[in-house]
């Protein structure tokens, strides 16, 4: 049966701008006046005060909830939702999910469609935050079904947007964008209390994806839409301290990055100045501006921001996480660019250690996740049985008969398809291995030419016979020094190596059967990745992608499949079967 299953690798999340995890540097009045043992005044024991203190004083907010529970000021399920909101806003996704699941057991929630759907939305956010695709998909499906049955367009928009995210991360980028934009337009038309909160999330998510895909003009349009939302009235939403400053500061950071990518440097610098003057006491999100600082040669500021973030993560015990792994990689790259190679190497070694630790943690927690999924499924089944038990009994025999017939037909088709794919993949693997073997033999006998100034042309500007030697010298250096493993290797770098201008470089690359410089660099990365997949079956696809210079996993998967005719996972599986 294992040969009939399809596994889709979708781990690239990234870094959606959600609620802040750090406590502000400037102490609040509450922090000054109320320590852990000081009784809280009655004026503070309210739900509104919990939301107000969410980002600035989480400990006091938690004490307020505990006191509300002790006094029985609100029903248990309402306090469970309140505590879940406090936790999810501070990125404690697993803990928040536990409170939301407890609230879902309440009859008051089950019998109130609006509350029920809002909790399904929260569960989607929790599982998305810990990269649990299976549970995310299940709750998206539940929310979409419930929203359409009740005619709730706002909740339907939320479900559709998350469906688009899942499609995007499963390499169906265009359909993903289509669903997300459709959902965002639907939300804009809704009269929903939390409309602007959801629109902020949607636009920030789209910004990250558009930047990854280098769709900078589209990202600029998204920024303009986000600016309208950030400045819109949000009176219906909870009053959370620093929320407006947070959103505005994030907006200016994104503007600086995108405008710089579009080579509108003066405008980018103006956006940076606005960022710097907006809420200077608020530093929890400063890392967002770091790519612009590095690109504009303000590496000292970037290192300072990254160091502060690293300290904050360590202070809260967040040392083995995707956030820390991403930070360590960024630190390694920025130190490398500043020529501090020893420090850069230390960060890359720590990055490798965290990656290995994450892999071990995921393996050790698989049994616990299975048990939790079973319990969640059991509770959902019990809720559904309350309304549908009679219909299910009457339809059981008919359903099983139809299912068996369909299963037999599907299994026959899958078996034939699996056999065809196995033979096809085996042939592809053999071709790839022969290609890599031939390249390895060629590299072992090829001597790296001495670098020379060979960017000569004839009087009419056409390339002379020395272009072949220019390419060989450049290609040899790229291979010997593994320069293609640097994800930031660009056409300008190749021009400096070959000592030619961009027009000549384009000609000599095209003469050697490459479409362009990106195609040239990516082919080397993909062939290196294929070799790593063969030599290191224990490495994850994420690790292989990062090691070959293509850290964006969806892009890596797409390019690998385009070049070799199969995905990295299919290649590894076919290679294993052939052995």
XYZ file of C-alpha atoms in Angstrom, residues 110-514:
405
model
C -21.660 23.971 19.223
C -25.153 25.503 19.212
C -23.916 28.984 18.249
C -22.771 28.905 14.575
C -20.878 32.222 14.751
C -18.878 31.233 17.854
C -18.306 27.745 16.448
C -16.916 29.115 13.170
C -14.730 31.669 14.956
C -13.173 28.812 16.932
C -12.585 26.798 13.758
C -10.780 29.875 12.409
C -8.605 30.003 15.523
C -7.780 26.283 15.207
C -6.663 26.859 11.614
C -4.292 29.604 12.827
C -2.876 27.326 15.543
C -2.145 24.391 13.263
C -0.820 26.690 10.534
C 1.544 28.186 13.110
C 3.114 24.777 13.876
C 3.135 23.660 10.199
C 0.585 20.877 10.786
C -0.900 20.673 7.289
C -3.166 17.699 7.954
C -5.055 19.344 10.793
C -5.007 22.735 9.065
C -6.693 21.215 6.015
C -9.285 19.426 8.155
C -10.361 22.573 9.973
C -10.378 24.602 6.730
C -12.757 22.047 5.249
C -14.985 22.166 8.350
C -15.066 25.968 8.305
C -15.838 26.183 4.574
C -18.683 23.675 4.902
C -20.195 25.459 7.918
C -19.787 28.938 6.394
C -21.501 28.012 3.144
C -24.309 26.212 4.984
C -25.001 29.318 7.097
C -24.319 31.870 4.333
C -21.506 33.536 6.320
C -19.372 35.219 3.636
C -16.709 36.466 6.057
C -15.967 32.946 7.322
C -16.144 31.591 3.768
C -13.509 34.177 2.793
C -11.275 33.062 5.681
C -11.580 29.402 4.652
C -10.886 30.202 0.981
C -7.815 32.274 1.849
C -6.343 29.390 3.833
C -7.143 27.004 0.986
C -5.171 29.337 -1.271
C -2.215 29.284 1.134
C -2.212 25.486 1.123
C -2.353 25.394 -2.684
C 0.561 27.862 -2.875
C 2.767 25.802 -0.567
C 1.890 22.655 -2.525
C 3.499 24.197 -5.634
C 0.204 25.266 -7.229
C 1.189 28.924 -6.972
C -1.161 30.402 -9.558
C -4.250 28.692 -8.145
C -3.066 29.694 -4.682
C -2.832 33.365 -5.652
C -6.226 33.169 -7.364
C -7.954 31.773 -4.276
C -6.240 34.208 -1.901
C -7.096 37.260 -4.007
C -10.686 36.053 -4.437
C -10.970 35.545 -0.677
C -9.486 38.977 0.049
C -11.948 40.676 -2.319
C -14.785 38.778 -0.629
C -13.597 39.933 2.814
C -13.417 43.558 1.615
C -17.104 43.376 0.703
C -18.139 41.911 4.072
C -19.612 43.744 7.025
C -17.611 41.870 9.654
C -16.423 43.065 13.068
C -12.892 41.740 12.497
C -12.757 42.606 8.813
C -9.652 44.810 9.007
C -7.777 42.380 11.238
C -8.233 39.675 8.612
C -7.381 41.995 5.729
C -4.123 42.994 7.438
C -3.227 39.317 7.750
C -4.191 38.608 4.119
C -2.160 41.469 2.655
C 0.903 40.714 4.803
C 0.741 37.063 3.730
C 0.491 38.034 0.054
C 3.434 40.421 0.453
C 5.707 37.657 1.689
C 4.735 35.324 -1.150
C 5.040 38.009 -3.833
C 8.521 38.924 -2.622
C 9.598 35.271 -2.666
C 8.379 34.999 -6.263
C 9.975 38.374 -7.204
C 6.581 39.813 -8.171
C 7.600 43.230 -6.909
C 5.161 45.331 -8.940
C 2.282 43.225 -7.610
C 3.735 43.562 -4.122
C 3.708 47.349 -4.508
C -0.016 47.207 -5.275
C -0.561 44.995 -2.234
C 1.307 47.543 -0.112
C -1.046 50.314 -1.248
C -4.067 48.179 -0.329
C -2.487 47.362 3.050
C -1.841 51.058 3.719
C -5.567 51.774 3.338
C -6.408 48.979 5.764
C -3.825 50.053 8.351
C -5.223 53.580 8.355
C -8.880 52.424 8.408
C -11.081 52.586 11.493
C -11.025 49.402 13.575
C -13.316 50.422 16.417
C -15.064 47.040 16.503
C -11.795 45.203 17.195
C -10.258 44.811 20.688
C -8.083 47.690 21.870
C -4.530 46.281 21.820
C -1.719 48.603 22.820
C 0.856 49.375 20.066
C -1.141 47.470 17.417
C -1.474 50.466 15.069
C 2.191 51.443 15.481
C 3.206 47.832 14.898
C 1.258 47.591 11.660
C 2.441 50.968 10.381
C 6.071 50.253 11.196
C 5.844 46.889 9.428
C 4.312 48.634 6.416
C 7.230 51.080 6.103
C 9.735 48.222 6.413
C 8.059 46.331 3.579
C 7.952 49.498 1.469
C 11.693 50.036 1.885
C 12.483 46.448 0.865
C 10.199 46.352 -2.179
C 11.109 49.827 -3.477
C 14.791 48.928 -3.200
C 14.152 45.770 -5.235
C 12.516 47.965 -7.880
C 15.634 50.204 -7.841
C 13.627 53.176 -6.564
C 16.306 53.898 -3.999
C 15.274 57.432 -3.046
C 11.737 56.307 -2.241
C 13.105 53.282 -0.395
C 15.260 55.552 1.742
C 12.253 57.750 2.551
C 10.310 54.664 3.645
C 13.273 53.653 5.811
C 13.292 57.089 7.477
C 9.570 56.764 8.214
C 10.201 53.319 9.663
C 12.932 54.666 11.896
C 10.805 57.534 13.230
C 7.697 55.383 13.859
C 7.386 54.048 17.428
C 11.166 53.888 18.065
C 10.471 52.343 21.484
C 8.785 49.384 19.744
C 11.531 46.997 18.573
C 9.968 43.532 18.529
C 9.436 43.588 14.743
C 12.625 45.423 13.759
C 14.063 42.302 12.117
C 11.653 42.835 9.188
C 13.762 45.799 7.962
C 17.031 43.813 8.079
C 17.061 42.734 4.369
C 16.885 46.407 3.352
C 19.644 47.355 5.798
C 21.906 44.664 4.372
C 21.124 45.608 0.764
C 21.771 49.300 1.494
C 25.091 48.495 3.220
C 23.871 49.256 6.745
C 25.079 45.874 7.934
C 25.988 47.166 11.386
C 22.357 48.053 12.069
C 21.219 44.676 10.730
C 23.638 42.793 12.989
C 22.444 44.809 15.992
C 18.787 43.974 15.244
C 19.535 40.296 14.676
C 21.556 40.120 17.911
C 18.675 41.655 19.871
C 16.231 39.171 18.371
C 18.558 36.285 19.196
C 18.760 37.441 22.825
C 14.953 37.740 23.040
C 14.500 34.225 21.681
C 17.026 32.834 24.130
C 15.455 34.689 27.067
C 12.123 33.037 26.352
C 13.729 29.621 25.822
C 12.978 29.539 22.097
C 16.310 28.023 21.021
C 15.118 25.057 18.939
C 12.564 26.413 16.471
C 12.110 27.388 12.828
C 12.349 31.037 13.906
C 15.767 30.473 15.509
C 16.966 28.425 12.538
C 16.026 31.197 10.108
C 17.710 33.801 12.333
C 20.980 31.826 12.570
C 21.107 31.473 8.784
C 20.550 35.204 8.352
C 23.315 35.952 10.869
C 25.687 33.628 9.020
C 25.001 35.355 5.710
C 25.374 38.905 7.029
C 28.682 38.106 8.754
C 29.885 36.433 5.549
C 29.095 39.566 3.552
C 31.062 41.703 5.992
C 34.102 39.432 5.672
C 33.841 38.022 9.215
C 34.182 34.455 7.984
C 34.980 32.818 11.315
C 31.882 34.260 12.969
C 29.866 33.391 9.867
C 31.022 29.775 10.053
C 30.053 29.572 13.727
C 26.492 30.704 12.937
C 26.184 28.243 10.065
C 27.346 25.431 12.361
C 24.716 26.437 14.931
C 22.164 26.587 12.114
C 23.038 22.985 11.204
C 22.718 21.884 14.851
C 19.267 23.471 15.177
C 18.175 21.850 11.899
C 19.267 18.429 13.189
C 17.544 19.036 16.538
C 14.301 19.999 14.798
C 14.428 16.779 12.799
C 14.927 14.675 15.950
C 12.146 16.537 17.774
C 9.733 15.960 14.900
C 10.526 12.244 14.889
C 10.125 11.916 18.653
C 6.815 13.771 18.695
C 5.180 11.803 15.873
C 3.493 9.367 18.257
C 2.131 12.209 20.413
C 0.812 14.015 17.336
C -0.938 10.839 16.193
C -2.625 10.450 19.582
C -3.687 14.098 19.614
C -5.086 13.795 16.095
C -7.030 10.725 17.154
C -8.545 12.539 20.138
C -9.459 15.546 17.994
C -11.088 13.352 15.370
C -13.005 11.484 18.067
C -14.453 14.721 19.489
C -15.451 15.987 16.053
C -17.127 12.670 15.252
C -19.155 12.823 18.462
C -20.381 16.335 17.572
C -21.430 15.243 14.096
C -23.220 12.123 15.402
C -25.588 14.197 17.536
C -27.344 15.517 14.422
C -26.771 12.713 11.900
C -26.869 9.357 13.741
C -30.207 8.197 12.269
C -29.243 9.094 8.686
C -25.882 7.408 9.049
C -27.431 4.122 10.245
C -29.894 4.002 7.338
C -27.235 4.791 4.731
C -24.472 2.594 6.155
C -24.950 -0.559 4.070
C -25.498 1.330 0.823
C -22.482 3.545 1.469
C -20.159 0.631 2.236
C -21.220 -1.222 -0.926
C -20.635 1.806 -3.132
C -17.325 2.559 -1.388
C -16.048 -0.988 -1.923
C -16.880 -0.895 -5.627
C -15.193 2.477 -6.008
C -12.195 1.337 -3.976
C -11.642 -1.701 -6.187
C -11.751 0.446 -9.328
C -9.452 3.084 -7.809
C -6.967 0.487 -6.545
C -6.764 -1.140 -9.974
C -6.056 2.212 -11.598
C -3.539 3.180 -8.934
C -1.701 -0.108 -9.247
C -1.345 0.344 -13.001
C -0.348 3.971 -12.547
C 2.155 3.101 -9.811
C 3.778 0.445 -11.997
C 4.093 2.857 -14.915
C 5.502 5.601 -12.683
C 7.942 3.180 -11.074
C 9.370 2.177 -14.467
C 9.440 5.787 -15.636
C 11.149 7.026 -12.463
C 13.672 4.194 -12.535
C 14.656 5.186 -16.061
C 14.910 8.858 -15.045
C 17.063 7.992 -12.040
C 19.391 5.954 -14.222
C 19.772 8.869 -16.652
C 20.404 11.312 -13.807
C 23.012 9.036 -12.216
C 24.791 8.625 -15.553
C 24.764 12.402 -16.007
C 26.223 13.006 -12.562
C 28.817 10.273 -13.066
C 29.911 11.772 -16.376
C 30.173 15.259 -14.840
C 32.190 13.853 -11.920
C 34.655 12.114 -14.268
C 34.995 15.272 -16.355
C 35.629 17.378 -13.248
C 38.315 14.969 -12.023
C 40.401 15.370 -15.173
C 39.619 19.009 -15.913
C 42.284 21.453 -14.792
C 41.179 24.878 -13.673
C 42.676 27.448 -16.106
C 44.637 30.356 -14.826
C 42.384 33.439 -14.643
C 43.069 35.968 -17.406
C 41.585 39.106 -18.786
C 39.820 37.609 -21.845
C 36.886 39.898 -22.455
C 37.995 40.743 -25.973
C 35.718 41.264 -28.975
C 36.133 41.965 -32.670
C 35.671 45.414 -34.114
C 32.026 44.722 -34.939
C 31.287 43.797 -31.326
C 30.769 40.076 -31.959
C 32.331 37.420 -29.746
C 35.720 36.015 -30.821
C 37.072 32.486 -30.431
C 38.260 33.211 -26.897
C 34.671 33.118 -25.601
C 34.947 29.366 -25.159
C 37.986 29.785 -22.928
C 36.248 32.537 -20.960
C 33.353 30.216 -20.269
C 35.671 27.339 -19.308
C 37.572 29.522 -16.833
C 34.396 30.902 -15.302
C 32.706 27.479 -15.201
C 35.758 25.846 -13.660
C 35.963 28.425 -10.878
C 32.222 28.203 -10.166
C 32.555 24.400 -9.891
C 35.832 24.238 -7.937
C 34.805 26.859 -5.383
C 31.159 25.692 -5.249
C 30.096 29.304 -5.760
C 26.667 28.210 -6.932
C 25.833 27.061 -3.369
C 25.547 30.721 -2.363
C 21.816 31.579 -2.727
C 22.785 35.204 -3.419
C 25.045 34.418 -6.429
C 23.995 36.791 -9.230
C 24.753 37.668 -12.809
C 26.971 40.523 -11.569
C 29.111 38.001 -9.662
C 29.587 35.932 -12.842
C 30.494 39.091 -14.771
C 33.246 39.850 -12.242
C 34.536 36.265 -12.385
C 34.583 36.187 -16.214
C 35.777 39.821 -16.589
C 33.081 40.562 -19.186
C 30.047 42.796 -19.394
C 26.461 41.532 -19.178
C 25.958 41.331 -22.949
C 29.031 39.192 -23.505
C 28.158 37.017 -20.535
C 24.687 36.400 -21.952
C 26.188 35.383 -25.323
C 28.722 32.909 -23.946
C 26.148 31.323 -21.655
C 23.661 30.983 -24.522
C 26.404 29.469 -26.699
C 26.759 26.703 -24.107
C 23.045 25.839 -24.251
C 21.828 27.754 -21.227
